PDB file of C-alpha atoms in Angstrom:
ATOM      1  CA  MET A 201       9.610   0.277 -55.582  1.00  0.00           C
ATOM      2  CA  GLY A 202      10.715  -3.344 -56.013  1.00  0.00           C
ATOM      3  CA  ARG A 203      14.105  -4.541 -57.187  1.00  0.00           C
ATOM      4  CA  ILE A 204      12.951  -5.026 -60.796  1.00  0.00           C
ATOM      5  CA  GLU A 205      11.406  -1.567 -61.137  1.00  0.00           C
ATOM      6  CA  ASP A 206      14.335  -0.039 -59.294  1.00  0.00           C
ATOM      7  CA  THR A 207      16.775  -1.703 -61.696  1.00  0.00           C
ATOM      8  CA  PHE A 208      15.024  -0.516 -64.849  1.00  0.00           C
ATOM      9  CA  THR A 209      14.674   2.997 -63.382  1.00  0.00           C
ATOM     10  CA  ARG A 210      18.374   3.114 -62.500  1.00  0.00           C
ATOM     11  CA  LEU A 211      19.409   1.880 -65.933  1.00  0.00           C
ATOM     12  CA  LYS A 212      17.100   4.308 -67.725  1.00  0.00           C
ATOM     13  CA  SER A 213      18.526   7.236 -65.785  1.00  0.00           C
ATOM     14  CA  GLY A 214      21.957   6.204 -67.060  1.00  0.00           C
ATOM     15  CA  ASN A 215      20.664   5.640 -70.606  1.00  0.00           C
ATOM     16  CA  GLU A 216      21.415   1.917 -70.263  1.00  0.00           C
ATOM     17  CA  LYS A 217      19.478  -1.235 -71.107  1.00  0.00           C
ATOM     18  CA  ALA A 218      19.070  -4.352 -68.993  1.00  0.00           C
ATOM     19  CA  LEU A 219      20.826  -7.653 -69.505  1.00  0.00           C
ATOM     20  CA  ILE A 220      18.617 -10.458 -68.236  1.00  0.00           C
ATOM     21  CA  THR A 221      20.185 -13.913 -68.129  1.00  0.00           C
ATOM     22  CA  TYR A 222      18.485 -17.253 -67.599  1.00  0.00           C
ATOM     23  CA  ILE A 223      19.889 -20.367 -65.986  1.00  0.00           C
ATOM     24  CA  MET A 224      18.194 -23.562 -64.859  1.00  0.00           C
ATOM     25  CA  ALA A 225      18.211 -24.040 -61.095  1.00  0.00           C
ATOM     26  CA  GLY A 226      19.809 -27.338 -60.145  1.00  0.00           C
ATOM     27  CA  ASP A 227      21.784 -27.730 -63.363  1.00  0.00           C
ATOM     28  CA  PRO A 228      23.923 -29.620 -62.586  1.00  0.00           C
ATOM     29  CA  ASP A 229      23.174 -29.136 -58.869  1.00  0.00           C
ATOM     30  CA  LEU A 230      21.932 -26.395 -56.552  1.00  0.00           C
ATOM     31  CA  ASP A 231      25.353 -25.621 -55.036  1.00  0.00           C
ATOM     32  CA  THR A 232      26.639 -24.838 -58.532  1.00  0.00           C
ATOM     33  CA  THR A 233      23.556 -22.728 -59.230  1.00  0.00           C
ATOM     34  CA  GLY A 234      24.290 -20.650 -56.149  1.00  0.00           C
ATOM     35  CA  ALA A 235      27.849 -20.068 -57.350  1.00  0.00           C
ATOM     36  CA  LEU A 236      26.579 -19.223 -60.842  1.00  0.00           C
ATOM     37  CA  ILE A 237      24.154 -16.618 -59.486  1.00  0.00           C
ATOM     38  CA  GLU A 238      27.034 -14.837 -57.725  1.00  0.00           C
ATOM     39  CA  THR A 239      29.238 -15.133 -60.826  1.00  0.00           C
ATOM     40  CA  ILE A 240      26.565 -13.819 -63.184  1.00  0.00           C
ATOM     41  CA  GLU A 241      25.858 -10.834 -60.939  1.00  0.00           C
ATOM     42  CA  ARG A 242      29.562  -9.959 -60.764  1.00  0.00           C
ATOM     43  CA  ALA A 243      29.768 -10.285 -64.551  1.00  0.00           C
ATOM     44  CA  GLY A 244      27.210  -7.532 -65.042  1.00  0.00           C
ATOM     45  CA  ALA A 245      23.786  -9.123 -65.451  1.00  0.00           C
ATOM     46  CA  ASP A 246      21.080  -6.740 -64.287  1.00  0.00           C
ATOM     47  CA  ILE A 247      18.330  -9.312 -63.675  1.00  0.00           C
ATOM     48  CA  LEU A 248      18.482 -13.107 -63.342  1.00  0.00           C
ATOM     49  CA  GLU A 249      15.853 -15.593 -64.462  1.00  0.00           C
ATOM     50  CA  LEU A 250      15.957 -18.854 -62.572  1.00  0.00           C
ATOM     51  CA  GLY A 251      14.234 -21.797 -64.217  1.00  0.00           C
ATOM     52  CA  VAL A 252      12.443 -24.439 -62.181  1.00  0.00           C
ATOM     53  CA  PRO A 253      12.835 -27.890 -63.777  1.00  0.00           C
ATOM     54  CA  PHE A 254       9.679 -29.473 -65.157  1.00  0.00           C
ATOM     55  CA  SER A 255       9.081 -32.698 -67.033  1.00  0.00           C
ATOM     56  CA  ASP A 256       7.029 -31.021 -69.794  1.00  0.00           C
ATOM     57  CA  PRO A 257       8.588 -27.583 -70.490  1.00  0.00           C
ATOM     58  CA  VAL A 258       6.469 -26.732 -73.565  1.00  0.00           C
ATOM     59  CA  ALA A 259       8.079 -23.319 -74.212  1.00  0.00           C
ATOM     60  CA  ASP A 260      11.650 -24.589 -74.053  1.00  0.00           C
ATOM     61  CA  GLY A 261      13.913 -25.958 -76.763  1.00  0.00           C
ATOM     62  CA  PRO A 262      16.274 -28.947 -76.516  1.00  0.00           C
ATOM     63  CA  THR A 263      19.055 -27.095 -74.661  1.00  0.00           C
ATOM     64  CA  ILE A 264      16.857 -26.013 -71.760  1.00  0.00           C
ATOM     65  CA  GLN A 265      14.976 -29.331 -71.813  1.00  0.00           C
ATOM     66  CA  ARG A 266      18.280 -31.153 -71.251  1.00  0.00           C
ATOM     67  CA  ALA A 267      19.108 -28.737 -68.423  1.00  0.00           C
ATOM     68  CA  SER A 268      15.690 -29.430 -66.922  1.00  0.00           C
ATOM     69  CA  ASP A 269      16.347 -33.180 -67.089  1.00  0.00           C
ATOM     70  CA  ARG A 270      19.713 -32.764 -65.340  1.00  0.00           C
ATOM     71  CA  ALA A 271      18.131 -30.599 -62.647  1.00  0.00           C
ATOM     72  CA  LEU A 272      15.316 -33.088 -62.032  1.00  0.00           C
ATOM     73  CA  LYS A 273      17.869 -35.893 -61.729  1.00  0.00           C
ATOM     74  CA  SER A 274      19.744 -33.820 -59.133  1.00  0.00           C
ATOM     75  CA  GLY A 275      16.545 -33.677 -57.080  1.00  0.00           C
ATOM     76  CA  THR A 276      15.660 -30.031 -57.663  1.00  0.00           C
ATOM     77  CA  THR A 277      12.159 -28.931 -56.628  1.00  0.00           C
ATOM     78  CA  LEU A 278      10.418 -25.572 -56.345  1.00  0.00           C
ATOM     79  CA  LYS A 279      10.789 -25.722 -52.574  1.00  0.00           C
ATOM     80  CA  LYS A 280      14.541 -26.258 -52.917  1.00  0.00           C
ATOM     81  CA  VAL A 281      14.798 -23.395 -55.430  1.00  0.00           C
ATOM     82  CA  ILE A 282      13.089 -21.043 -52.969  1.00  0.00           C
ATOM     83  CA  SER A 283      15.473 -22.198 -50.238  1.00  0.00           C
ATOM     84  CA  LEU A 284      18.441 -21.640 -52.556  1.00  0.00           C
ATOM     85  CA  VAL A 285      17.350 -18.051 -53.268  1.00  0.00           C
ATOM     86  CA  LYS A 286      16.858 -17.394 -49.548  1.00  0.00           C
ATOM     87  CA  LYS A 287      20.397 -18.595 -48.902  1.00  0.00           C
ATOM     88  CA  THR A 288      21.917 -16.780 -51.889  1.00  0.00           C
ATOM     89  CA  ARG A 289      20.027 -13.524 -51.287  1.00  0.00           C
ATOM     90  CA  LYS A 290      22.397 -12.814 -48.418  1.00  0.00           C
ATOM     91  CA  LYS A 291      25.208 -12.508 -50.984  1.00  0.00           C
ATOM     92  CA  VAL A 292      23.574 -10.901 -54.037  1.00  0.00           C
ATOM     93  CA  THR A 293      21.318  -7.927 -54.767  1.00  0.00           C
ATOM     94  CA  VAL A 294      20.418  -8.741 -58.382  1.00  0.00           C
ATOM     95  CA  PRO A 295      16.639  -9.067 -58.958  1.00  0.00           C
ATOM     96  CA  ILE A 296      15.690 -12.741 -59.300  1.00  0.00           C
ATOM     97  CA  ILE A 297      12.720 -13.946 -61.318  1.00  0.00           C
ATOM     98  CA  VAL A 298      11.522 -17.529 -61.224  1.00  0.00           C
ATOM     99  CA  MET A 299      10.399 -18.986 -64.554  1.00  0.00           C
ATOM    100  CA  THR A 300       8.192 -21.999 -64.103  1.00  0.00           C
ATOM    101  CA  TYR A 301       5.037 -23.744 -65.272  1.00  0.00           C
ATOM    102  CA  TYR A 302       1.636 -23.462 -63.660  1.00  0.00           C
ATOM    103  CA  ASN A 303       1.232 -27.097 -62.636  1.00  0.00           C
ATOM    104  CA  ILE A 304       4.206 -26.718 -60.321  1.00  0.00           C
ATOM    105  CA  ILE A 305       2.678 -23.672 -58.650  1.00  0.00           C
ATOM    106  CA  LEU A 306      -0.744 -25.321 -58.410  1.00  0.00           C
ATOM    107  CA  GLN A 307       0.849 -28.249 -56.613  1.00  0.00           C
ATOM    108  CA  TYR A 308       2.810 -25.916 -54.327  1.00  0.00           C
ATOM    109  CA  GLY A 309      -0.167 -23.657 -53.630  1.00  0.00           C
ATOM    110  CA  ILE A 310      -1.130 -20.491 -55.485  1.00  0.00           C
ATOM    111  CA  GLU A 311      -1.362 -18.511 -52.230  1.00  0.00           C
ATOM    112  CA  ARG A 312       1.624 -20.165 -50.563  1.00  0.00           C
ATOM    113  CA  PHE A 313       4.060 -19.712 -53.449  1.00  0.00           C
ATOM    114  CA  PRO A 314       4.000 -15.884 -53.780  1.00  0.00           C
ATOM    115  CA  ALA A 315       4.299 -15.377 -50.020  1.00  0.00           C
ATOM    116  CA  GLU A 316       7.228 -17.784 -49.612  1.00  0.00           C
ATOM    117  CA  ALA A 317       8.920 -16.584 -52.793  1.00  0.00           C
ATOM    118  CA  VAL A 318       8.936 -12.940 -51.714  1.00  0.00           C
ATOM    119  CA  SER A 319      10.023 -13.882 -48.203  1.00  0.00           C
ATOM    120  CA  ALA A 320      13.011 -15.706 -49.711  1.00  0.00           C
ATOM    121  CA  GLY A 321      14.000 -12.762 -51.899  1.00  0.00           C
ATOM    122  CA  ILE A 322      12.387 -13.666 -55.240  1.00  0.00           C
ATOM    123  CA  ASP A 323      11.134 -10.586 -57.067  1.00  0.00           C
ATOM    124  CA  GLY A 324       8.984 -11.869 -59.903  1.00  0.00           C
ATOM    125  CA  VAL A 325       7.603 -14.874 -61.736  1.00  0.00           C
ATOM    126  CA  ILE A 326       7.138 -15.855 -65.378  1.00  0.00           C
ATOM    127  CA  ILE A 327       4.626 -18.619 -66.096  1.00  0.00           C
ATOM    128  CA  PRO A 328       4.565 -19.258 -69.869  1.00  0.00           C
ATOM    129  CA  ASP A 329       1.525 -21.547 -69.796  1.00  0.00           C
ATOM    130  CA  LEU A 330      -0.667 -19.275 -67.655  1.00  0.00           C
ATOM    131  CA  PRO A 331      -2.752 -16.969 -69.893  1.00  0.00           C
ATOM    132  CA  PRO A 332      -3.851 -13.698 -68.269  1.00  0.00           C
ATOM    133  CA  GLU A 333      -7.528 -14.674 -68.681  1.00  0.00           C
ATOM    134  CA  GLU A 334      -6.987 -17.528 -66.209  1.00  0.00           C
ATOM    135  CA  ALA A 335      -4.551 -15.737 -63.920  1.00  0.00           C
ATOM    136  CA  GLU A 336      -6.818 -13.428 -61.945  1.00  0.00           C
ATOM    137  CA  GLU A 337      -6.644 -15.386 -58.685  1.00  0.00           C
ATOM    138  CA  PHE A 338      -2.893 -15.929 -58.902  1.00  0.00           C
ATOM    139  CA  ILE A 339      -2.256 -12.276 -59.761  1.00  0.00           C
ATOM    140  CA  ARG A 340      -4.263 -11.247 -56.698  1.00  0.00           C
ATOM    141  CA  TYR A 341      -2.120 -13.383 -54.401  1.00  0.00           C
ATOM    142  CA  ALA A 342       1.064 -12.210 -56.138  1.00  0.00           C
ATOM    143  CA  ARG A 343       0.129  -8.541 -55.778  1.00  0.00           C
ATOM    144  CA  GLU A 344      -0.711  -9.049 -52.106  1.00  0.00           C
ATOM    145  CA  ALA A 345       2.714 -10.589 -51.535  1.00  0.00           C
ATOM    146  CA  GLY A 346       4.604  -8.044 -53.668  1.00  0.00           C
ATOM    147  CA  LEU A 347       5.619 -10.499 -56.394  1.00  0.00           C
ATOM    148  CA  ASP A 348       5.818  -9.115 -59.943  1.00  0.00           C
ATOM    149  CA  THR A 349       3.982 -11.124 -62.609  1.00  0.00           C
ATOM    150  CA  VAL A 350       5.674 -10.934 -66.003  1.00  0.00           C
ATOM    151  CA  PHE A 351       3.469 -11.996 -68.934  1.00  0.00           C
ATOM    152  CA  LEU A 352       4.540 -12.770 -72.481  1.00  0.00           C
ATOM    153  CA  LEU A 353       3.672 -11.337 -75.885  1.00  0.00           C
ATOM    154  CA  ALA A 354       4.589 -12.825 -79.254  1.00  0.00           C
ATOM    155  CA  PRO A 355       4.874 -11.743 -82.905  1.00  0.00           C
ATOM    156  CA  THR A 356       1.311 -13.003 -83.412  1.00  0.00           C
ATOM    157  CA  SER A 357      -0.144 -10.903 -80.584  1.00  0.00           C
ATOM    158  CA  THR A 358      -2.936  -8.597 -81.695  1.00  0.00           C
ATOM    159  CA  GLU A 359      -3.456  -5.056 -80.421  1.00  0.00           C
ATOM    160  CA  GLU A 360      -6.254  -6.339 -78.203  1.00  0.00           C
ATOM    161  CA  ARG A 361      -3.907  -8.967 -76.786  1.00  0.00           C
ATOM    162  CA  ILE A 362      -1.194  -6.399 -76.176  1.00  0.00           C
ATOM    163  CA  LYS A 363      -3.644  -4.270 -74.191  1.00  0.00           C
ATOM    164  CA  LYS A 364      -4.712  -7.286 -72.121  1.00  0.00           C
ATOM    165  CA  VAL A 365      -1.188  -8.485 -71.324  1.00  0.00           C
ATOM    166  CA  THR A 366       0.220  -5.043 -70.540  1.00  0.00           C
ATOM    167  CA  SER A 367      -2.712  -4.389 -68.193  1.00  0.00           C
ATOM    168  CA  VAL A 368      -1.821  -7.369 -65.969  1.00  0.00           C
ATOM    169  CA  SER A 369       1.981  -7.464 -66.228  1.00  0.00           C
ATOM    170  CA  SER A 370       4.192  -5.929 -63.593  1.00  0.00           C
ATOM    171  CA  GLY A 371       7.957  -5.494 -63.532  1.00  0.00           C
ATOM    172  CA  PHE A 372       8.266  -5.636 -67.311  1.00  0.00           C
ATOM    173  CA  VAL A 373       6.676  -7.191 -70.390  1.00  0.00           C
ATOM    174  CA  TYR A 374       8.437 -10.187 -71.981  1.00  0.00           C
ATOM    175  CA  TYR A 375       8.366 -10.061 -75.772  1.00  0.00           C
ATOM    176  CA  VAL A 376       9.084 -13.437 -77.366  1.00  0.00           C
ATOM    177  CA  SER A 377      10.956 -12.590 -80.544  1.00  0.00           C
ATOM    178  CA  MET A 378       9.749 -15.580 -82.559  1.00  0.00           C
ATOM    179  CA  THR A 379       6.925 -18.064 -82.856  1.00  0.00           C
ATOM    180  CA  GLY A 380       8.565 -21.182 -81.509  1.00  0.00           C
ATOM    181  CA  ILE A 381      10.593 -22.452 -78.595  1.00  0.00           C
ATOM    182  CA  THR A 382      13.691 -21.164 -76.810  1.00  0.00           C
ATOM    183  CA  GLY A 383      16.996 -21.551 -78.602  1.00  0.00           C
ATOM    184  CA  GLY A 384      15.701 -20.787 -82.094  1.00  0.00           C
ATOM    185  CA  LYS A 385      17.437 -18.444 -84.522  1.00  0.00           C
ATOM    186  CA  LEU A 386      16.557 -14.777 -84.799  1.00  0.00           C
ATOM    187  CA  ALA A 387      15.048 -14.035 -88.189  1.00  0.00           C
ATOM    188  CA  ASN A 388      13.625 -10.586 -88.760  1.00  0.00           C
ATOM    189  CA  PHE A 389      15.046  -7.703 -86.726  1.00  0.00           C
ATOM    190  CA  ASN A 390      12.715  -5.191 -88.350  1.00  0.00           C
ATOM    191  CA  GLU A 391       9.686  -7.150 -87.154  1.00  0.00           C
ATOM    192  CA  ILE A 392      11.105  -7.177 -83.618  1.00  0.00           C
ATOM    193  CA  LYS A 393      11.728  -3.424 -83.755  1.00  0.00           C
ATOM    194  CA  ASP A 394       8.203  -2.706 -84.995  1.00  0.00           C
ATOM    195  CA  LYS A 395       6.528  -4.995 -82.449  1.00  0.00           C
ATOM    196  CA  VAL A 396       8.528  -3.608 -79.521  1.00  0.00           C
ATOM    197  CA  SER A 397       7.512  -0.088 -80.581  1.00  0.00           C
ATOM    198  CA  GLU A 398       3.874  -1.162 -80.814  1.00  0.00           C
ATOM    199  CA  ILE A 399       3.969  -2.660 -77.309  1.00  0.00           C
ATOM    200  CA  GLN A 400       5.703   0.425 -75.893  1.00  0.00           C
ATOM    201  CA  ARG A 401       2.865   2.590 -77.246  1.00  0.00           C
ATOM    202  CA  HIS A 402       0.463   0.678 -74.978  1.00  0.00           C
ATOM    203  CA  THR A 403       2.428   0.602 -71.730  1.00  0.00           C
ATOM    204  CA  GLY A 404       4.868   2.466 -69.565  1.00  0.00           C
ATOM    205  CA  LEU A 405       6.382  -0.822 -68.424  1.00  0.00           C
ATOM    206  CA  PRO A 406       9.815  -1.784 -69.758  1.00  0.00           C
ATOM    207  CA  VAL A 407       9.743  -4.243 -72.666  1.00  0.00           C
ATOM    208  CA  ALA A 408      12.403  -6.963 -72.702  1.00  0.00           C
ATOM    209  CA  VAL A 409      13.059  -9.224 -75.695  1.00  0.00           C
ATOM    210  CA  GLY A 410      13.980 -12.891 -75.375  1.00  0.00           C
ATOM    211  CA  PHE A 411      14.255 -16.133 -77.399  1.00  0.00           C
ATOM    212  CA  GLY A 412      16.988 -16.545 -80.002  1.00  0.00           C
ATOM    213  CA  ILE A 413      19.530 -14.009 -78.740  1.00  0.00           C
ATOM    214  CA  SER A 414      22.892 -15.737 -78.352  1.00  0.00           C
ATOM    215  CA  ARG A 415      25.657 -13.283 -79.359  1.00  0.00           C
ATOM    216  CA  PRO A 416      26.803  -9.881 -78.050  1.00  0.00           C
ATOM    217  CA  GLU A 417      26.177  -8.352 -81.494  1.00  0.00           C
ATOM    218  CA  GLU A 418      22.559  -9.517 -81.404  1.00  0.00           C
ATOM    219  CA  ALA A 419      22.133  -8.229 -77.862  1.00  0.00           C
ATOM    220  CA  ARG A 420      23.517  -4.877 -78.970  1.00  0.00           C
ATOM    221  CA  LYS A 421      21.116  -4.622 -81.907  1.00  0.00           C
ATOM    222  CA  ILE A 422      18.025  -5.586 -79.894  1.00  0.00           C
ATOM    223  CA  SER A 423      18.936  -3.189 -77.089  1.00  0.00           C
ATOM    224  CA  ARG A 424      18.623  -0.243 -79.468  1.00  0.00           C
ATOM    225  CA  TRP A 425      14.843  -0.677 -79.328  1.00  0.00           C
ATOM    226  CA  ALA A 426      14.062  -2.752 -76.241  1.00  0.00           C
ATOM    227  CA  ASP A 427      14.502  -1.876 -72.575  1.00  0.00           C
ATOM    228  CA  GLY A 428      16.048  -5.258 -71.856  1.00  0.00           C
ATOM    229  CA  VAL A 429      17.609  -8.247 -73.593  1.00  0.00           C
ATOM    230  CA  ILE A 430      17.044 -11.782 -72.320  1.00  0.00           C
ATOM    231  CA  VAL A 431      19.618 -14.505 -73.032  1.00  0.00           C
ATOM    232  CA  GLY A 432      18.850 -18.044 -71.917  1.00  0.00           C
ATOM    233  CA  SER A 433      19.741 -20.995 -74.124  1.00  0.00           C
ATOM    234  CA  ALA A 434      23.200 -19.659 -75.000  1.00  0.00           C
ATOM    235  CA  VAL A 435      24.113 -19.404 -71.298  1.00  0.00           C
ATOM    236  CA  VAL A 436      22.603 -22.812 -70.510  1.00  0.00           C
ATOM    237  CA  ARG A 437      24.496 -24.356 -73.462  1.00  0.00           C
ATOM    238  CA  LEU A 438      27.771 -22.945 -72.138  1.00  0.00           C
ATOM    239  CA  ILE A 439      27.051 -24.393 -68.712  1.00  0.00           C
ATOM    240  CA  GLU A 440      26.256 -27.750 -70.316  1.00  0.00           C
ATOM    241  CA  GLU A 441      29.559 -27.747 -72.206  1.00  0.00           C
ATOM    242  CA  ASN A 442      31.525 -27.047 -69.029  1.00  0.00           C
ATOM    243  CA  ILE A 443      29.833 -29.259 -66.456  1.00  0.00           C
ATOM    244  CA  GLY A 444      32.501 -30.943 -64.375  1.00  0.00           C
ATOM    245  CA  LYS A 445      35.213 -28.555 -65.553  1.00  0.00           C
ATOM    246  CA  LYS A 446      36.952 -26.072 -63.289  1.00  0.00           C
ATOM    247  CA  GLN A 447      36.411 -23.322 -65.889  1.00  0.00           C
ATOM    248  CA  LEU A 448      32.597 -23.497 -65.590  1.00  0.00           C
ATOM    249  CA  LEU A 449      32.221 -20.324 -63.540  1.00  0.00           C
ATOM    250  CA  SER A 450      34.941 -18.306 -65.290  1.00  0.00           C
ATOM    251  CA  ARG A 451      33.659 -19.128 -68.778  1.00  0.00           C
ATOM    252  CA  THR A 452      30.073 -18.339 -67.823  1.00  0.00           C
ATOM    253  CA  GLY A 453      31.187 -15.068 -66.270  1.00  0.00           C
ATOM    254  CA  SER A 454      33.213 -14.128 -69.345  1.00  0.00           C
ATOM    255  CA  PHE A 455      30.263 -14.795 -71.644  1.00  0.00           C
ATOM    256  CA  VAL A 456      27.901 -12.697 -69.517  1.00  0.00           C
ATOM    257  CA  LYS A 457      30.471  -9.880 -69.528  1.00  0.00           C
ATOM    258  CA  SER A 458      30.617 -10.036 -73.321  1.00  0.00           C
ATOM    259  CA  LEU A 459      26.821  -9.788 -73.555  1.00  0.00           C
ATOM    260  CA  LYS A 460      26.816  -6.752 -71.266  1.00  0.00           C
ATOM    261  CA  LYS A 461      29.542  -5.137 -73.345  1.00  0.00           C
ATOM    262  CA  GLY A 462      27.396  -5.754 -76.412  1.00  0.00           C
ATOM    263  CA  ILE A 463      24.418  -4.027 -74.827  1.00  0.00           C
ATOM    264  CA  ASN A 464      26.638  -1.146 -73.759  1.00  0.00           C
ATOM    265  CA  GLY A 465      27.867  -0.787 -77.335  1.00  0.00           C
ATOM    266  CA  LEU A 466      31.425  -1.831 -76.508  1.00  0.00           C
ATOM    267  CA  VAL A 467      31.604  -4.634 -79.109  1.00  0.00           C
TER     268      VAL A 467
END
């Protein structure tokens, strides 16, 4: 059992849901990212998504695009992100998932990346622009290395699509709560509830909901139906607002704590 499966199993046994937080690696620099990973784990996040900066992040809104620009300017590469996780893994146990785009992995090597990622302590990967129909070779290398491959579903996903995505995902299934980019505003909670239920009827994997969740109250509401809640842009925005300030880590930690309290029904 890998760290991701182990985490969801542990939480389920305690009737809890997962808080999954996203930050951009290298924003504003990799040393700060290492400190943020430790802070976010202490604050109660159950799983961490670590973005790899890319010049054309098609799934990401302005907040994460700006973070990607800052990370690229600081010289962050996939190789450096893997090295950062290897170094940080000695201090944290939280499952770490890399979120990146397929061109980066193609350049790095589709066989090389899963092996080096797992060796460094990375548990899974999300590749928004890799459809499952074109992922067979990568999935094979990932499975051989022990790297979970998390695929995405959207409000427009048909039943046939749900069956396809749930058949190739491992770790959990990522449900994108809206048709659009990260950082949008949640619109219809009933639609999210219905779609999560539909996905859960087709898979035993946990279903986590992301995109548009920015407040503890929203996290609490989504967690009633989903197995996990993913918060990205709101955390990245907070980091952006506090770059260069001594309160960066404490404010990020406090916000993550508030999200976890929301999921636990304490707010």
